Coordinates of C-alpha atoms and ligand atoms in Angstrom, one line a residue:
M1 CA 206.9 105.6 228.5
R2 CA 204.4 108.0 230.0
C3 CA 204.6 109.2 233.5
T4 CA 206.9 106.5 234.8
S5 CA 207.5 108.1 238.2
L6 CA 203.8 108.5 238.9
W7 CA 203.2 104.9 238.0
K8 CA 205.9 103.8 240.5
T9 CA 204.6 106.0 243.2
V10 CA 201.1 104.7 242.8
F11 CA 202.2 101.1 242.6
F12 CA 204.1 101.6 245.8
V13 CA 201.1 103.2 247.5
V14 CA 198.8 100.4 246.3
A15 CA 201.3 97.7 247.3
G16 CA 201.6 99.4 250.7
L17 CA 197.9 99.2 251.2
V18 CA 197.9 95.5 250.5
T19 CA 200.8 94.8 252.9
L20 CA 199.3 96.8 255.7
R21 CA 196.0 95.1 255.5
G22 CA 197.1 92.1 257.5
G23 CA 197.7 94.5 260.4
D24 CA 201.5 94.0 260.4
V25 CA 202.8 97.3 261.7
V26 CA 206.5 97.4 260.7
A27 CA 208.3 100.7 261.1
T28 CA 209.6 102.0 257.8
P29 CA 211.9 104.9 257.0
V30 CA 208.8 106.9 256.1
Q31 CA 207.4 106.4 259.5
D32 CA 210.6 107.3 261.3
T33 CA 210.8 110.6 259.5
A34 CA 207.1 111.1 260.0
N35 CA 207.3 110.4 263.7
N36 CA 209.9 113.0 264.1
A37 CA 207.9 115.5 262.1
C38 CA 204.8 114.7 264.1
T39 CA 206.7 115.5 267.3
Q40 CA 208.0 118.8 265.9
I41 CA 204.6 119.8 264.7
A42 CA 203.0 119.1 268.1
H43 CA 205.5 121.5 269.7
A44 CA 205.2 124.2 267.0
V45 CA 201.5 124.7 266.6
S46 CA 199.2 126.7 268.8
S47 CA 196.4 125.3 271.0
A48 CA 194.0 126.0 268.1
S49 CA 195.5 122.9 266.3
G50 CA 195.6 119.2 267.2
V51 CA 198.0 116.4 266.5
F52 CA 196.6 112.8 266.8
F53 CA 198.0 109.3 266.7
P54 CA 196.4 105.9 265.8
S55 CA 195.9 105.2 269.5
D56 CA 193.8 108.4 269.7
P57 CA 190.8 107.6 271.9
T58 CA 188.7 110.5 270.4
S59 CA 187.5 110.0 266.9
H60 CA 189.8 112.7 265.4
Y61 CA 192.5 110.4 264.0
A62 CA 189.9 108.0 262.6
S63 CA 188.0 110.8 260.9
D64 CA 191.1 112.5 259.6
V65 CA 192.3 109.4 257.7
E66 CA 188.9 108.4 256.5
H67 CA 188.1 108.6 252.8
W68 CA 185.1 107.9 250.6
A69 CA 186.8 105.0 248.8
I70 CA 188.7 102.4 250.8
T71 CA 191.4 102.4 248.0
S72 CA 192.0 106.0 248.8
S73 CA 192.6 105.4 252.6
Q74 CA 195.9 104.8 254.4
N75 CA 196.8 104.9 258.1
S76 CA 199.1 107.8 258.5
T77 CA 201.7 108.1 261.3
C78 CA 199.9 111.0 262.8
S79 CA 197.1 113.3 261.7
V80 CA 197.2 117.1 262.1
E81 CA 194.2 119.4 262.2
P82 CA 195.6 122.9 261.8
G83 CA 193.3 125.5 263.5
T84 CA 194.8 128.6 261.9
A85 CA 196.5 129.3 258.6
K86 CA 199.6 130.4 260.5
D87 CA 199.8 127.0 262.2
L88 CA 199.4 125.3 258.8
G89 CA 202.3 127.4 257.6
S90 CA 204.5 126.1 260.5
V91 CA 203.3 122.5 259.6
L92 CA 204.4 123.0 256.0
Q93 CA 207.8 124.4 257.0
I94 CA 208.5 121.4 259.2
L95 CA 207.3 118.9 256.5
G96 CA 209.5 120.7 253.9
R97 CA 212.6 120.8 256.2
T98 CA 212.3 117.1 257.2
R99 CA 211.2 116.0 253.7
T100 CA 208.3 114.1 255.2
S101 CA 205.6 112.6 253.0
F102 CA 202.2 114.1 253.8
A103 CA 198.7 114.4 252.4
V104 CA 196.2 117.2 252.3
K105 CA 192.5 116.2 252.8
G106 CA 189.5 118.4 252.2
G107 CA 186.4 116.2 251.8
G108 CA 188.3 113.0 251.2
H109 CA 186.5 112.1 248.0
A110 CA 189.6 111.6 245.8
T111 CA 189.2 108.3 243.9
N112 CA 192.9 107.9 243.2
P113 CA 195.1 106.1 245.8
G114 CA 197.4 108.4 247.7
F115 CA 196.0 111.7 246.3
S116 CA 194.8 112.7 249.8
S117 CA 196.2 109.9 252.0
T118 CA 199.7 109.0 253.2
K119 CA 201.6 106.8 255.6
G120 CA 203.4 110.0 256.7
V121 CA 201.6 113.0 258.0
Q122 CA 197.9 113.4 257.2
I123 CA 196.7 117.0 257.2
S124 CA 193.0 117.3 257.7
L125 CA 191.4 120.7 257.0
A126 CA 188.4 119.9 259.3
R127 CA 188.9 123.0 261.5
F128 CA 188.6 125.3 258.5
N129 CA 184.8 125.0 258.7
G130 CA 183.3 128.5 258.6
V131 CA 180.7 129.8 256.2
T132 CA 180.2 133.5 256.1
Y133 CA 177.8 135.1 253.7
N134 CA 178.4 138.7 252.7
A135 CA 175.1 140.2 251.4
N136 CA 176.8 143.3 250.0
T137 CA 179.2 141.5 247.7
Q138 CA 176.9 138.4 247.3
T139 CA 179.9 136.2 248.1
A140 CA 180.6 133.7 250.8
D141 CA 183.8 132.9 252.6
V142 CA 183.9 129.1 252.8
G143 CA 186.4 127.0 254.8
A144 CA 188.4 124.5 252.9
G145 CA 187.5 121.6 255.2
L146 CA 183.8 121.6 254.5
V147 CA 181.7 119.3 252.4
W148 CA 179.1 120.9 250.1
D149 CA 176.1 119.7 252.1
D150 CA 177.1 122.0 255.0
V151 CA 177.8 124.9 252.7
Y152 CA 174.4 124.5 250.9
T153 CA 172.5 124.2 254.2
Q154 CA 174.1 127.4 255.6
L155 CA 173.8 129.4 252.4
L156 CA 170.2 128.4 251.8
A157 CA 169.3 129.9 255.2
H158 CA 170.2 133.2 253.4
G159 CA 168.3 132.3 250.3
V160 CA 171.4 131.8 248.2
I161 CA 173.5 128.9 246.8
A162 CA 177.1 128.4 245.5
I163 CA 178.4 126.2 242.7
G164 CA 179.2 122.9 244.2
G165 CA 179.0 119.1 244.1
R166 CA 176.0 117.0 242.9
M167 CA 176.2 114.2 245.5
S168 CA 176.3 114.2 249.3
G169 CA 179.7 114.4 250.9
V170 CA 181.9 115.9 248.2
G171 CA 184.5 118.3 249.5
V172 CA 184.6 122.0 248.7
A173 CA 188.4 121.9 248.3
G174 CA 189.2 119.2 245.7
F175 CA 186.0 120.1 243.7
S176 CA 186.9 123.8 243.6
L177 CA 190.6 123.3 242.9
G178 CA 190.0 121.0 240.0
G179 CA 187.1 122.6 238.0
G180 CA 183.8 121.5 239.5
Y181 CA 180.6 120.4 237.6
S182 CA 177.4 121.4 239.4
Y183 CA 173.7 121.2 238.6
L184 CA 174.1 125.0 238.2
T185 CA 177.0 124.8 235.7
N186 CA 174.8 125.3 232.7
Q187 CA 173.6 128.5 234.4
H188 CA 176.8 129.8 236.0
G189 CA 179.8 127.8 234.8
L190 CA 182.3 125.6 236.5
G191 CA 182.8 125.8 240.3
H192 CA 186.2 127.5 240.0
D193 CA 184.8 130.1 237.6
N194 CA 182.9 131.3 240.6
I195 CA 185.8 131.7 243.0
V196 CA 187.0 135.3 243.5
A197 CA 189.6 134.9 246.2
Y198 CA 191.7 132.2 247.9
E199 CA 193.4 132.2 251.2
L200 CA 196.5 130.2 250.5
V201 CA 199.3 128.9 252.7
L202 CA 202.3 128.9 250.4
P203 CA 204.9 126.1 250.6
S204 CA 207.2 128.6 252.3
G205 CA 204.7 128.8 255.2
A206 CA 203.6 132.3 254.4
V207 CA 199.9 133.1 254.3
T208 CA 198.6 135.1 251.3
T209 CA 195.3 136.1 249.7
V210 CA 195.1 135.4 246.0
T211 CA 192.8 137.3 243.7
E212 CA 193.0 137.9 240.0
T213 CA 194.4 141.4 240.5
S214 CA 196.7 140.6 243.5
N215 CA 198.4 137.7 241.7
S216 CA 197.2 136.6 238.2
D217 CA 199.7 133.7 238.0
L218 CA 198.5 132.0 241.2
F219 CA 194.9 132.9 240.5
F220 CA 195.3 131.1 237.1
A221 CA 197.2 128.2 238.7
L222 CA 194.7 127.5 241.5
R223 CA 191.9 127.1 239.0
G224 CA 192.8 123.5 238.3
G225 CA 196.1 123.1 240.1
W226 CA 195.0 121.4 243.4
N227 CA 197.8 121.0 245.9
N228 CA 200.7 122.0 243.6
F229 CA 201.0 125.6 244.8
G230 CA 200.3 125.3 248.6
I231 CA 197.2 124.6 250.7
V232 CA 194.0 126.7 250.4
T233 CA 192.3 127.4 253.7
K234 CA 189.4 129.6 252.5
F235 CA 187.5 130.2 249.3
T236 CA 185.6 133.4 248.6
M237 CA 182.9 132.4 246.1
K238 CA 180.0 134.0 244.2
T239 CA 176.5 133.1 245.4
Y240 CA 173.2 133.3 243.6
P241 CA 169.6 133.6 244.9
Q242 CA 168.1 130.1 245.2
G243 CA 164.6 128.9 246.3
Q244 CA 163.1 125.5 245.9
V245 CA 164.3 123.4 243.0
W246 CA 162.6 120.5 241.1
G247 CA 164.0 117.1 240.4
G248 CA 165.6 113.9 241.8
I249 CA 166.3 110.4 240.6
I250 CA 164.6 107.9 238.4
E251 CA 165.8 104.3 238.2
I252 CA 164.8 102.4 235.1
S253 CA 165.3 98.7 234.2
S254 CA 167.2 97.5 231.1
E255 CA 164.0 96.6 229.1
H256 CA 163.4 100.4 228.8
L257 CA 166.9 101.4 227.9
D258 CA 166.0 102.4 224.3
A259 CA 163.4 104.8 225.7
V260 CA 166.0 106.3 228.1
N261 CA 168.5 106.8 225.3
A262 CA 165.8 108.3 223.0
A263 CA 164.7 110.7 225.8
T264 CA 168.3 111.6 226.6
L265 CA 169.1 112.4 222.9
N266 CA 165.9 114.4 222.6
Y267 CA 166.8 116.4 225.7
I268 CA 170.3 117.1 224.3
E269 CA 168.9 118.2 220.9
N270 CA 166.3 120.5 222.4
A271 CA 167.7 121.6 225.7
A272 CA 168.8 125.2 225.6
D273 CA 167.4 125.9 229.0
P274 CA 170.4 126.7 231.3
K275 CA 168.3 126.2 234.4
S276 CA 168.0 122.5 233.7
A277 CA 170.6 119.7 234.1
L278 CA 170.7 116.0 233.4
A279 CA 173.0 113.2 234.5
A280 CA 172.2 109.9 232.7
S281 CA 173.9 106.8 234.3
Y282 CA 174.2 103.3 233.0
V283 CA 175.1 100.9 235.8
F284 CA 175.9 97.2 235.5
S285 CA 176.1 95.1 238.7
P286 CA 176.0 91.3 239.0
S287 CA 173.1 91.6 241.4
S288 CA 170.8 93.9 239.4
G289 CA 172.1 93.6 235.9
L290 CA 171.9 96.7 233.8
V291 CA 169.9 99.7 235.0
S292 CA 169.7 103.3 234.2
L293 CA 169.8 105.9 236.9
L294 CA 168.8 109.4 235.9
V295 CA 169.2 112.6 237.8
L296 CA 166.8 115.4 236.6
F297 CA 167.3 119.0 237.8
Y298 CA 165.5 122.3 237.3
S299 CA 166.6 125.3 239.4
E300 CA 163.0 126.5 239.9
P301 CA 160.1 124.8 241.7
S302 CA 158.8 123.3 238.5
P303 CA 160.2 122.8 235.0
P304 CA 158.6 124.2 231.8
S305 CA 156.1 121.7 230.6
G306 CA 157.5 119.2 228.1
L307 CA 161.2 119.6 229.1
F308 CA 161.4 116.3 231.0
D309 CA 158.1 114.6 230.0
D310 CA 159.8 111.8 228.0
F311 CA 161.8 110.7 231.0
L312 CA 158.8 110.9 233.4
S313 CA 156.6 108.7 231.2
I314 CA 159.1 105.7 231.1
P315 CA 158.0 103.0 233.6
A316 CA 160.4 103.2 236.5
I317 CA 161.7 101.0 239.3
V318 CA 162.1 104.1 241.5
Q319 CA 160.9 107.6 240.7
D320 CA 161.8 110.2 243.4
I321 CA 161.1 113.5 241.7
S322 CA 159.6 116.5 243.6
T323 CA 159.8 120.2 244.4
R324 CA 162.4 120.3 247.2
S325 CA 165.3 122.1 248.7
Y326 CA 168.6 122.1 246.7
V327 CA 170.3 120.1 249.5
S328 CA 167.5 117.6 249.7
L329 CA 167.9 116.9 245.9
V330 CA 171.7 116.5 246.3
Q331 CA 171.2 114.1 249.2
S332 CA 168.6 112.0 247.3
V333 CA 171.2 110.8 244.8
P334 CA 172.3 107.3 246.0
E335 CA 176.0 106.6 246.4
T336 CA 178.1 103.8 247.9
A337 CA 181.1 104.6 250.0
N338 CA 183.6 102.3 251.6
L339 CA 184.3 100.2 248.5
R340 CA 187.4 99.9 246.4
T341 CA 186.7 102.4 243.6
F342 CA 188.5 103.9 240.7
Y343 CA 187.1 106.7 238.6
H344 CA 188.0 107.6 235.1
T345 CA 186.7 109.8 232.3
V346 CA 186.1 110.2 228.6
P347 CA 186.3 113.8 227.4
H348 CA 183.4 113.5 224.9
A349 CA 182.8 116.2 222.3
F350 CA 179.1 115.3 222.0
Y351 CA 176.7 112.5 222.8
D352 CA 174.8 110.7 220.0
A353 CA 173.1 107.3 219.6
S354 CA 176.5 105.6 218.9
T355 CA 178.0 107.1 222.2
L356 CA 175.1 105.8 224.3
N357 CA 175.1 102.4 222.7
T358 CA 178.8 102.1 223.2
I359 CA 178.5 103.0 226.8
V360 CA 175.7 100.5 227.4
N361 CA 177.7 97.7 225.8
E362 CA 180.8 98.6 227.9
T363 CA 179.0 98.4 231.2
S364 CA 177.6 94.9 230.4
F365 CA 180.7 93.6 228.7
W366 CA 183.1 94.3 231.6
G367 CA 180.5 93.4 234.2
E368 CA 180.2 89.9 232.7
K369 CA 184.0 89.6 232.1
L370 CA 184.8 90.6 235.7
A371 CA 182.0 88.8 237.3
N372 CA 184.3 86.3 239.2
D373 CA 186.8 89.0 240.4
S374 CA 184.9 90.5 243.3
F375 CA 183.4 93.0 240.8
V376 CA 180.6 95.2 242.3
S377 CA 179.6 97.6 239.5
L378 CA 180.7 99.6 236.5
T379 CA 179.0 102.9 235.8
Y380 CA 179.1 105.3 232.9
V381 CA 177.5 108.7 233.4
A382 CA 176.7 110.8 230.4
E383 CA 176.8 114.5 231.6
P384 CA 175.3 116.6 228.8
F385 CA 176.2 120.1 229.7
L386 CA 175.5 123.0 227.4
P387 CA 178.2 124.1 224.9
T388 CA 178.2 127.5 226.6
I389 CA 179.4 126.5 230.1
L390 CA 182.9 128.0 229.6
T391 CA 181.6 131.4 228.6
H392 CA 180.7 132.4 232.2
S393 CA 184.3 133.4 232.9
T394 CA 186.8 135.0 230.6
S395 CA 189.8 134.6 232.8
P396 CA 192.3 131.9 231.7
T397 CA 192.4 128.7 233.9
A398 CA 194.9 126.0 234.5
W399 CA 192.1 123.6 233.6
P400 CA 190.7 123.3 231.0
P401 CA 193.7 124.4 229.0
S402 CA 191.5 125.8 226.2
R403 CA 188.2 127.5 226.9
N404 CA 187.2 127.6 223.2
K405 CA 185.3 124.3 223.3
A406 CA 183.6 122.6 226.3
F407 CA 184.1 118.9 226.3
L408 CA 181.8 116.7 228.3
P409 CA 183.2 115.0 231.4
T410 CA 181.7 111.5 231.0
N411 CA 182.3 109.8 234.3
V412 CA 183.3 106.2 234.7
A413 CA 183.3 104.3 238.0
I414 CA 184.4 100.8 238.7
K415 CA 183.8 99.2 242.2
W416 CA 185.0 95.9 243.6
S417 CA 186.0 94.4 246.9
D418 CA 189.2 92.2 246.7
P419 CA 192.5 94.1 247.0
A420 CA 194.1 91.4 244.9
A421 CA 192.0 92.6 241.9
D422 CA 193.3 96.3 242.1
T423 CA 195.5 95.9 239.0
L424 CA 192.9 94.1 237.1
M425 CA 190.3 96.8 237.8
H426 CA 192.8 99.5 236.9
D427 CA 193.6 97.8 233.6
S428 CA 189.9 97.1 232.8
I429 CA 188.6 100.6 233.4
S430 CA 191.6 101.9 231.3
A431 CA 190.8 99.5 228.5
S432 CA 187.1 100.4 228.6
V433 CA 187.7 104.1 228.4
Q434 CA 190.2 103.6 225.6
N435 CA 187.6 101.7 223.7
V436 CA 185.0 104.4 224.2
I437 CA 187.5 107.0 223.0
N438 CA 188.4 105.0 219.9
V439 CA 184.7 104.6 219.0
A440 CA 184.2 108.3 219.5
N441 CA 187.1 109.1 217.3
Q442 CA 185.8 106.8 214.6
D443 CA 182.5 108.8 214.9
G444 CA 184.4 112.0 214.2
Q445 CA 184.6 113.4 217.8
G446 CA 188.3 114.4 217.4
L447 CA 189.3 113.6 221.0
D448 CA 193.1 113.4 220.5
N449 CA 193.8 116.7 222.4
A450 CA 190.6 116.8 224.5
P451 CA 191.5 117.6 228.1
F452 CA 190.7 114.9 230.7
Y453 CA 188.9 116.2 233.8
G454 CA 191.4 115.6 236.7
N455 CA 188.8 115.1 239.4
Y456 CA 187.6 112.0 237.5
A457 CA 190.8 110.9 235.6
L458 CA 192.5 107.6 236.6
F459 CA 195.9 108.1 238.3
S460 CA 197.8 106.6 235.3
T461 CA 196.6 109.5 233.1
P462 CA 199.6 111.6 232.0
V463 CA 199.4 115.2 233.4
Q464 CA 199.9 116.4 229.9
S465 CA 196.4 115.0 229.0
I466 CA 194.9 117.2 231.7
Y467 CA 196.8 120.4 231.3
G468 CA 197.9 120.3 227.7
S469 CA 199.6 123.4 226.5
N470 CA 199.2 125.0 230.0
L471 CA 201.8 122.7 231.5
G472 CA 204.8 125.0 230.6
R473 CA 203.3 128.0 232.3
L474 CA 202.2 126.0 235.3
K475 CA 205.8 124.6 235.8
K476 CA 207.2 128.1 235.8
I477 CA 204.7 129.3 238.4
K478 CA 205.4 126.2 240.4
A479 CA 209.2 126.9 240.3
T480 CA 208.6 130.5 241.6
Y481 CA 206.3 129.6 244.5
D482 CA 207.6 126.2 245.5
P483 CA 211.4 126.2 244.7
Q484 CA 212.1 123.5 247.3
N485 CA 209.3 121.3 245.8
V486 CA 207.7 120.9 249.2
M487 CA 204.3 120.1 247.6
S488 CA 205.8 117.1 245.7
L489 CA 205.9 115.4 249.2
A490 CA 202.1 115.1 248.9
G491 CA 200.3 112.9 246.3
G492 CA 198.0 114.1 243.5
W493 CA 198.5 115.4 240.0
K494 CA 202.1 116.7 240.0
I495 CA 203.0 119.5 237.7
Ligands
FAD1 C1 180.5 110.3 245.1 C2 181.3 111.4 244.3 C3 180.6 112.4 243.7 C4 181.2 113.4 243.0 N1 180.5 114.4 242.3 C5 181.1 115.3 241.6 C6 180.4 116.3 241.0 O1 179.2 116.4 241.0 N2 181.1 117.2 240.2 C7 182.4 117.2 240.1 O2 183.0 118.1 239.4 N3 183.2 116.3 240.7 C8 182.5 115.3 241.5 N4 183.3 114.4 242.1 C9 184.7 114.4 242.0 C10 185.3 115.3 243.1 O3 185.2 116.7 242.6 C11 186.7 115.0 243.4 O4 186.8 113.8 244.0 C12 187.3 116.1 244.4 O5 188.7 116.1 244.3 C13 186.9 115.8 245.8 O6 187.3 116.8 246.6 P1 187.5 116.5 248.2 O7 188.0 117.7 248.9 O8 186.4 115.7 248.7 O9 188.7 115.5 248.0 P2 190.1 115.2 248.7 O10 190.4 113.7 248.6 O11 190.1 115.7 250.1 O12 191.2 116.0 247.9 C14 191.3 115.8 246.5 C15 192.6 116.5 246.0 O13 192.7 117.9 246.3 C16 193.8 118.2 247.2 N5 193.3 119.1 248.2 C17 192.3 118.9 249.1 N6 192.1 120.0 249.8 C18 193.1 120.9 249.4 C19 193.4 122.2 249.8 N7 192.7 122.9 250.8 N8 194.4 122.9 249.2 C20 195.1 122.2 248.2 N9 194.9 121.0 247.8 C21 193.8 120.3 248.4 C22 194.1 116.8 247.8 O14 195.5 116.8 248.3 C23 193.8 115.8 246.7 O15 194.9 115.8 245.8 C24 182.6 113.4 242.9 C25 183.4 112.3 243.5 C26 182.7 111.4 244.2 C27 183.5 110.3 244.9
NAG2 C1 193.9 101.3 259.7 O1 194.0 100.9 261.0 C2 192.7 100.3 261.4 C3 192.8 100.0 262.9 O2 194.0 99.2 263.2 C4 192.4 99.1 260.6 O3 191.2 98.6 261.0 C5 192.4 99.5 259.1 O4 192.1 98.4 258.3 C6 193.6 100.2 258.7 N1 193.4 100.8 257.4 C7 194.3 100.6 256.4 C8 193.9 101.2 255.1 O5 195.4 100.1 256.5
NAG3 C1 181.4 95.8 223.4 O1 182.6 96.2 224.1 C2 183.7 95.3 224.0 C3 184.8 95.8 224.9 O2 185.2 97.1 224.7 C4 184.1 95.2 222.6 O3 185.2 94.3 222.4 C5 183.0 94.8 221.7 O4 183.4 94.9 220.3 C6 181.8 95.7 221.9 N1 180.6 95.2 221.2 C7 179.8 96.0 220.4 C8 178.7 95.4 219.8 O5 180.1 97.2 220.3
NAG4 C1 182.9 82.3 236.7 O1 182.9 81.1 237.5 C2 181.9 80.2 237.1 C3 181.9 79.0 238.1 O2 183.3 78.7 238.3 C4 182.2 79.7 235.6 O3 181.2 78.8 235.2 C5 182.1 81.0 234.7 O4 182.5 80.6 233.4 C6 183.1 82.1 235.2 N1 182.9 83.3 234.5 C7 183.9 84.0 233.9 C8 183.5 85.2 233.2 O5 185.1 83.6 234.0

């Protein structure tokens, strides 16, 4: 049986969410321990930090426990906003000593229950919110509590950009600690390939700066290791000159799907232009049926003629394409927060006509099958990055475990409203992804050892499928820097 303990943990978390929904607030052992830890933390930290309880009349507690997906939210016993790395060190020491369950939240976009939420102590990094651009090194120091929108806005004021999320609200921290696919990934690689230093609070409470030369083990581990090695408070990242970009969204009805697929395959066959990017979504919802939502991107004010013409000539329901700021493009991509949502992924080797047809069939098939179960939508996003995206960094990374071949992180999202359907939705998205993998394997994609992208993968995915042959080295590094296993008190992908 794979990953039994994770299963149990997650089942407990999901079950806990369901029981709490009725508003019955029964003290559990978790809360007793957590209450004690909250009190100790409040005494230990400096005035730069804050500790908040559910009765908090300010909005701190509410915003600290808030998450993009309802399924990823829990009401913690208290929330802590550390104001300094040193205070965060004290917090970790208390949590470790009292063995209190806790969670670490950056932007709160985790789509797996309990990955950044808890009934114990919620740590919010909201006060690590600085952006400092250093023109000499062309790097920026970015606080771990920020979302990319704020980073983009502040960096664009200096005429530069960093490698971050493609939709509004995504956190710098989870994105950068797991990989990070950006509109600029074809040009500059994954997000974490562009990070040169981390300020890290170790599980012991000590504050350290990790660079490739200062500590090659931790530098390797943080590039895909999330919260297994401590809590990052600041990222130093490369920046690149950036002016106006071109692009936006096009929404197309199902009668033109063949044209969408043809244009997508044509773009993939001919696109060698690293300044361009495409995300091709297929969305099925009971209200709108099947539609395609395309995001087109070019990192200059206009694309070379011909590059996107096929897409632009298809009759559209919505076509919002223009020359605009980078942040305006990111914020123009529609998203729906506050729903029950699970993400999953297929690590495709390539996209061909069979892949796209399979994806189209899957969205409609499950949409119709789940129509009576509070189903809202199923989305598959083809993300045709260039085969060269892993060549922008030569240093080894925790993820992906091999940099010899770039797999494509096809994103799958299922949304619904009824908590009673959580297991059904989990099983449905799993079955759908397995079917897409089976078809891909029949088509010769050879996905048996392809690494799953942990920022998309469903919680029941074994960590072995994310880290592959890196798991052994990661376990050793973990044993060195977290001998008391403090970070196992927080949810997430556990090494
Ligand atoms: C609408 C939407 C759009 C997305 N778009 C993209 C995209 O374009 N490209 C892409 O690659 N991914 C994308 N993702 C996936 C995204 O990268 C992950 O959800 C990511 O983990 C979010 O980071 P966060 O800080 O917001 O999440 P959080 O929920 O705050 O954290 C995620 C994980 O990281 C851990 N963590 C957070 N902060 C720290 C820290 N400072 N130190 C140690 N551990 C920490 C948490 O404990 C948790 O396990 C998207 C997700 C959504 C919901
Ligand atoms: C958290 O508490 C608030 C206020 O009591 C409640 O409205 C909300 O549903 C709770 N959230 C969860 C996930 O239990
Ligand atoms: C459509 O998807 C379903 C579910 O995976 C599968 O059973 C069925 O065979 C598929 N149909 C086609 C035509 O591919
Ligand atoms: C959904 O419910 C309607 C009305 O009860 C029923 O006719 C239909 O067959 C159901 N669909 C599925 C997929 O179960």
